[in-house]
Coordinates of C-alpha atoms in Angstrom, one line a residue:
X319 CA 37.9 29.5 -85.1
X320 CA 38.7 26.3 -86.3
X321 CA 38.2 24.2 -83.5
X322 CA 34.9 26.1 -82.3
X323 CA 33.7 27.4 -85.9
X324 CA 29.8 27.6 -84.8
X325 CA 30.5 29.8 -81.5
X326 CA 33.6 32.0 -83.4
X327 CA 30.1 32.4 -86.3
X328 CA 27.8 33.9 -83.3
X329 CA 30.9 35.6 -81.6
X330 CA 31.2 37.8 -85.0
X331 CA 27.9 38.4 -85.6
X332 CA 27.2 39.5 -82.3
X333 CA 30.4 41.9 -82.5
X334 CA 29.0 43.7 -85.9
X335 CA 25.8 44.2 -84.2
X336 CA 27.5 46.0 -81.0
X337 CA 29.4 48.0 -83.3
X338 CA 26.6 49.3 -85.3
X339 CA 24.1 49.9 -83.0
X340 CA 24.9 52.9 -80.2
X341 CA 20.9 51.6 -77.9
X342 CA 22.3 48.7 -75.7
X343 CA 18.0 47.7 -75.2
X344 CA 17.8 47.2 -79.2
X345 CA 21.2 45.9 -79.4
X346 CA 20.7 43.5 -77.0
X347 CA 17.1 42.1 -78.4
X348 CA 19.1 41.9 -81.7
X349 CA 21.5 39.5 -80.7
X350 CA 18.3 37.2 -78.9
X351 CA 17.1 37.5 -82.5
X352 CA 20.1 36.9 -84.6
X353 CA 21.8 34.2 -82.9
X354 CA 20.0 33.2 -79.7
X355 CA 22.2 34.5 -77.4
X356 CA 20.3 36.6 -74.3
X357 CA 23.4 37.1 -72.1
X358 CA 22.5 41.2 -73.1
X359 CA 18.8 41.2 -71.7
X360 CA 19.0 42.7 -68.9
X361 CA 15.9 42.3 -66.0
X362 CA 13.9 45.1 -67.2
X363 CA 13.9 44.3 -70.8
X364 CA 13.1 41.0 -69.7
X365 CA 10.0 42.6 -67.7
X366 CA 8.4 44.6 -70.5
X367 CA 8.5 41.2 -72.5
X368 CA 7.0 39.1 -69.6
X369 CA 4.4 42.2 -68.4
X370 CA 2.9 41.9 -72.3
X371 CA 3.3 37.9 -72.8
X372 CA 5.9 38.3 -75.6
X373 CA 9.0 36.8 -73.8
X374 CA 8.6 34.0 -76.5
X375 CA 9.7 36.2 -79.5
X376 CA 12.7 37.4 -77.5
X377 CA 15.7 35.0 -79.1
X378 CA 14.9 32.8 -82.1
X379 CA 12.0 31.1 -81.2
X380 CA 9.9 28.1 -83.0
X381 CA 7.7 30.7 -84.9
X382 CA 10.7 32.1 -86.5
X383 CA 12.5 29.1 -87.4
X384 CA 9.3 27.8 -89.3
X385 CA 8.6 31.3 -90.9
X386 CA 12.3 31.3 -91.9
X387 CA 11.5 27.7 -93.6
X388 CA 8.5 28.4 -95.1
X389 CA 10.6 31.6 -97.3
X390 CA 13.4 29.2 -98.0
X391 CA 10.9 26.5 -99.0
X392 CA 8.6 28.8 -100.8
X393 CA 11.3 30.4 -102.9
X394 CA 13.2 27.3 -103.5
X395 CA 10.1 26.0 -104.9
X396 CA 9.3 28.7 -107.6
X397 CA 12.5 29.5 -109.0
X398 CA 13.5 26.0 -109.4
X399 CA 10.1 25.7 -111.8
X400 CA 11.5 28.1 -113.9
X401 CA 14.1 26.0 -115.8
X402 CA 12.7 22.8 -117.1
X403 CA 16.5 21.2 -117.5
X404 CA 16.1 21.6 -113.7
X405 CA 13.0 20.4 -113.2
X406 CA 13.8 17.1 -115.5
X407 CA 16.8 16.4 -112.8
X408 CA 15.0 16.8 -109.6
X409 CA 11.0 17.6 -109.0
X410 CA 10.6 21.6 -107.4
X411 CA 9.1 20.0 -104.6
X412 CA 12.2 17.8 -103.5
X413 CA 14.8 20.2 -103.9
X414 CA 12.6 23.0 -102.0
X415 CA 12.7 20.4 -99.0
X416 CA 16.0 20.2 -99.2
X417 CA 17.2 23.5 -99.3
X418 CA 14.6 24.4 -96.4
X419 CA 16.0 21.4 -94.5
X420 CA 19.4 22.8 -94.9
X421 CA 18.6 26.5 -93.7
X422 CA 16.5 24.8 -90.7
X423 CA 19.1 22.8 -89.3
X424 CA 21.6 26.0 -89.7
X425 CA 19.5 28.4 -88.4
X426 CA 18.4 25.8 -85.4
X427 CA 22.5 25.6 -84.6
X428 CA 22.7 29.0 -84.8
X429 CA 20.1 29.6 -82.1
X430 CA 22.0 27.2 -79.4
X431 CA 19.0 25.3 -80.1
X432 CA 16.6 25.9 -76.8
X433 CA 13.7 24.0 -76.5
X434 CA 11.3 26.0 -78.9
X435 CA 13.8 25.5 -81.3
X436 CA 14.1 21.8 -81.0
X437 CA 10.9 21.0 -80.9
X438 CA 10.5 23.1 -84.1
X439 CA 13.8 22.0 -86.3
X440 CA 12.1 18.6 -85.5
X441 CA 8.5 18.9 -86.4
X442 CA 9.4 20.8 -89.3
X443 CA 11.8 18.4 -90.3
X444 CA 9.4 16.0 -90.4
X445 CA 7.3 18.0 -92.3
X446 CA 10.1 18.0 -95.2
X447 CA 10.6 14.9 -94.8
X448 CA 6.9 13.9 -95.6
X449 CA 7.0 16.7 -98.4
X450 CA 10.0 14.9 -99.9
X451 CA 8.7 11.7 -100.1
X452 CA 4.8 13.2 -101.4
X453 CA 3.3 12.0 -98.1
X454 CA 0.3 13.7 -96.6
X455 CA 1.2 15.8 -93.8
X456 CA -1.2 14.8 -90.5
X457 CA 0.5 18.0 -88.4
X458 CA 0.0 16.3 -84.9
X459 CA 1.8 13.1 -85.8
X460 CA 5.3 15.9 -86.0
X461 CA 4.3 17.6 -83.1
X462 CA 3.7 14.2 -80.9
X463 CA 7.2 12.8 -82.5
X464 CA 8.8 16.2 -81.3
X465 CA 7.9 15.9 -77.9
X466 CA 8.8 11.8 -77.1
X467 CA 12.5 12.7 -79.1
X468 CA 13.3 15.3 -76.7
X469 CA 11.6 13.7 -73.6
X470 CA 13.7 10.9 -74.2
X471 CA 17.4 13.0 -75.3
X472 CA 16.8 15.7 -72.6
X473 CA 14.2 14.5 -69.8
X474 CA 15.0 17.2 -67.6
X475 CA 13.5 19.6 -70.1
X476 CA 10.1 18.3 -68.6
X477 CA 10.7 20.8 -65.6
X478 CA 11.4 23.8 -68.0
X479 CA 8.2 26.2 -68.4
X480 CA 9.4 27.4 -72.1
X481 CA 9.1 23.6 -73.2
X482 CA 5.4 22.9 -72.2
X483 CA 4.3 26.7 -73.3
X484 CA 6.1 25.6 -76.7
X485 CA 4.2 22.8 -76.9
X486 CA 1.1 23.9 -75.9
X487 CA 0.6 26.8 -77.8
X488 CA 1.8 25.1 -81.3
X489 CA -0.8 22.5 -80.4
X490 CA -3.4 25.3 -79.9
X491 CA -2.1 26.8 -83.0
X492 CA -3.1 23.5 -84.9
X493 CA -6.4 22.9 -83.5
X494 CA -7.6 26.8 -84.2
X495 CA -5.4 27.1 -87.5
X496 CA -8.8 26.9 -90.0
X497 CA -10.6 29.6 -88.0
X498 CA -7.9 32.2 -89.4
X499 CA -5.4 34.2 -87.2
X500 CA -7.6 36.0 -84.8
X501 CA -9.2 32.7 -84.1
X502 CA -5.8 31.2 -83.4
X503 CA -4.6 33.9 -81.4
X504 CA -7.3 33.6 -78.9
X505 CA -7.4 30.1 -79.3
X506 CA -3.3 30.2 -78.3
X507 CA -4.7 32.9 -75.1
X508 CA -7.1 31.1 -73.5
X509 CA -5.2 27.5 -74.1
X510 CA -2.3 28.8 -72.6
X511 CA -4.3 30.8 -69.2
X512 CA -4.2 27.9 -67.1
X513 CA -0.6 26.9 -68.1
X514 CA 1.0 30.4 -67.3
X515 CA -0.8 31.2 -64.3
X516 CA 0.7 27.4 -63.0
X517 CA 4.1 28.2 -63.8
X518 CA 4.6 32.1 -63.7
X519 CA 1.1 33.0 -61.2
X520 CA -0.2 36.4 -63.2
X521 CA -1.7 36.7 -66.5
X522 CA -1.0 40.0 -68.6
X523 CA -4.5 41.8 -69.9
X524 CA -3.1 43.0 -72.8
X525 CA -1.3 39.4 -73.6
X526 CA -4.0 39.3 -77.1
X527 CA -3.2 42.7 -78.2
X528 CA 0.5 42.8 -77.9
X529 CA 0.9 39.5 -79.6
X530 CA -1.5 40.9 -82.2
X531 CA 1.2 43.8 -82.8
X532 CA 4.4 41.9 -81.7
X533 CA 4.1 38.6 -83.8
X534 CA 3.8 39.8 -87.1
X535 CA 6.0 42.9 -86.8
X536 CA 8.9 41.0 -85.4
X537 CA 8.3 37.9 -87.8
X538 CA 7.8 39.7 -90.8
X539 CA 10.1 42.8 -90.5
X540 CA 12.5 42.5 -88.4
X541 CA 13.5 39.2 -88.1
X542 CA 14.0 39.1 -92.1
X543 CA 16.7 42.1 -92.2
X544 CA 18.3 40.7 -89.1
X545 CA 19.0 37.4 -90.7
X546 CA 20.5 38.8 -94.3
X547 CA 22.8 41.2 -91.9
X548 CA 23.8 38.4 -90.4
X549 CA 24.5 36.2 -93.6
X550 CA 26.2 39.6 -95.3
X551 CA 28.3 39.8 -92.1
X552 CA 30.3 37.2 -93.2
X553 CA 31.0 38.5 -96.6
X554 CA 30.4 42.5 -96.4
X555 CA 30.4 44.2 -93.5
X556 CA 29.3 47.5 -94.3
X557 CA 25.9 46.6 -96.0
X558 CA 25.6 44.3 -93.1
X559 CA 26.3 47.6 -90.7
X560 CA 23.4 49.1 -92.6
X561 CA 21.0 46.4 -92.3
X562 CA 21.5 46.1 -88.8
X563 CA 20.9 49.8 -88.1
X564 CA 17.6 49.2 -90.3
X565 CA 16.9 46.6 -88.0
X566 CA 17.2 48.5 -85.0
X567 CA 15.2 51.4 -86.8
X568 CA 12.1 49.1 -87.7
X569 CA 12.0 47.4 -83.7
X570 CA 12.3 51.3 -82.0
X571 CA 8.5 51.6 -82.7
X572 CA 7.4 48.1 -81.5
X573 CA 9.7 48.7 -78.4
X574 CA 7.8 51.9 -77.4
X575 CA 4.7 50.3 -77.9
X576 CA 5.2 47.5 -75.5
X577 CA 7.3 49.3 -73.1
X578 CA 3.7 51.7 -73.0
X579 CA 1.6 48.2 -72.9
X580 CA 3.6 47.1 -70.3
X581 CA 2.8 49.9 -67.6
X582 CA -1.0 48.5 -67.4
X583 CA -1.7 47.0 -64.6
X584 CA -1.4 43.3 -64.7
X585 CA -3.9 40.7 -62.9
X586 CA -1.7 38.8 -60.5

């Protein structure tokens, strides 16, 4: 544990969660979520999620390392107002950076940082960084700096499919973000056709829909109980035990549903 204290972290968590929950297919997309790890997936899970365009959830991806930010950031940033002793020491908006910089970069580790995940520990520490010194944040200049850092550390990820989809579809997400989320989600769809159908040759018809569902249920439920199981792993196993069994309990229904989307026919 000592020598290898990041992979003994992931080693435990990914034991609690095989020991509280008995369904291998949730179990398995658990441990993607928790700690990045998809050695459980096995070829038909991976289909359902490639047969409904949602393989990018599967594992900590980019959109849950920034949601994951955003909470620390957000929360940071309104208790921290509350005491004016604080507030005289160092500004809310400073020490909200910080802490959200901090969970980032743990989080980001924690993930075995794929290519989503560095592109987004970097934009979004840029972001912070700009926050922290009250500089306006131009979204595209993060993005741009993202993508020429790991170009130049890792140039074989210009090969990898998951690294221009990343890309793409955050830059989609920018360009479409004032139109609202249906906007953005179509703008993502049709930005990303020609992209897919170069690297993977078939588009899903029911890509839209299922993100509609996927994205929001995974981000905003279970992703948020799989994380505190994971930090409460550490210190209390059997509340940890129960969250994870909650966690498996709240992604049953989303399963189902794209296991069902995923027996329409595709165009190929």
């Amino acid at each position: 544990p000592w020598r290898y204290p990041l992979a003994h972290l992931r080693a435990s968590i990914i034991h609690c969660i095989l020991q509280s929950i008995s369904s291998p297919i949730l179990a398995a997309i658990i441990i993607a979520l928790c700690v990045g790890s998809r050695v459980y997936l096995t070829p038909d899970i991976w289909k359902t999620f490639q047969n409904t365009g949602t393989s990018h959830l599967v594992a900590i991806s980019g959109l849950h390392v920034g949601l994951v930010a955003m909470m620390i950031f957000f929360i940071i940033n309104r208790l921290w107002r509350l005491s004016p002793a604080l507030l005289l020491r160092i500004p809310a908006q400073r020490m909200a950076s910080l802490g959200a910089l901090f969970v980032l970069i743990s989080y980001g580790c924690l993930s075995g940082l794929s290519y989503p995940t560095q592109r987004a520990v970097i934009m979004i520490g840029a972001v912070l960084w700009a926050k922290w010194r009250y500089e306006r944040v131009v979204l595209w200049r993060p993005l741009f700096f993202s993508f020429v850092l790991i170009v130049i550390l890792q140039p074989f990820a210009l090969v990898s499919p998951g690294f221009w989809l990343s890309f793409f579809a955050v830059g989609f997400l920018i360009y479409a973000a004032k139109g609202g989320w249906f906007h953005s989600q179509w703008a993502i769809f049709l930005g990303l056709l020609p992209v897919t159908l170069y690297f993977f040759h078939k588009i899903s018809l029911i890509l839209t829909l299922a993100n509609l569902i996927a994205i929001p249920w995974i981000s905003f439920l279970v992703v948020p109980s799989c994380l505190i199981a994971s930090v409460l792993s550490l210190c209390h196993l059997k509340v940890a035990v129960i969250l994870f069994k909650l966690s498996a309990i709240l992604l049953k229904p989303l399963w189902l549903c794209l296991s069902y989307l995923s027996a329409i026919p595709n165009i190929v």
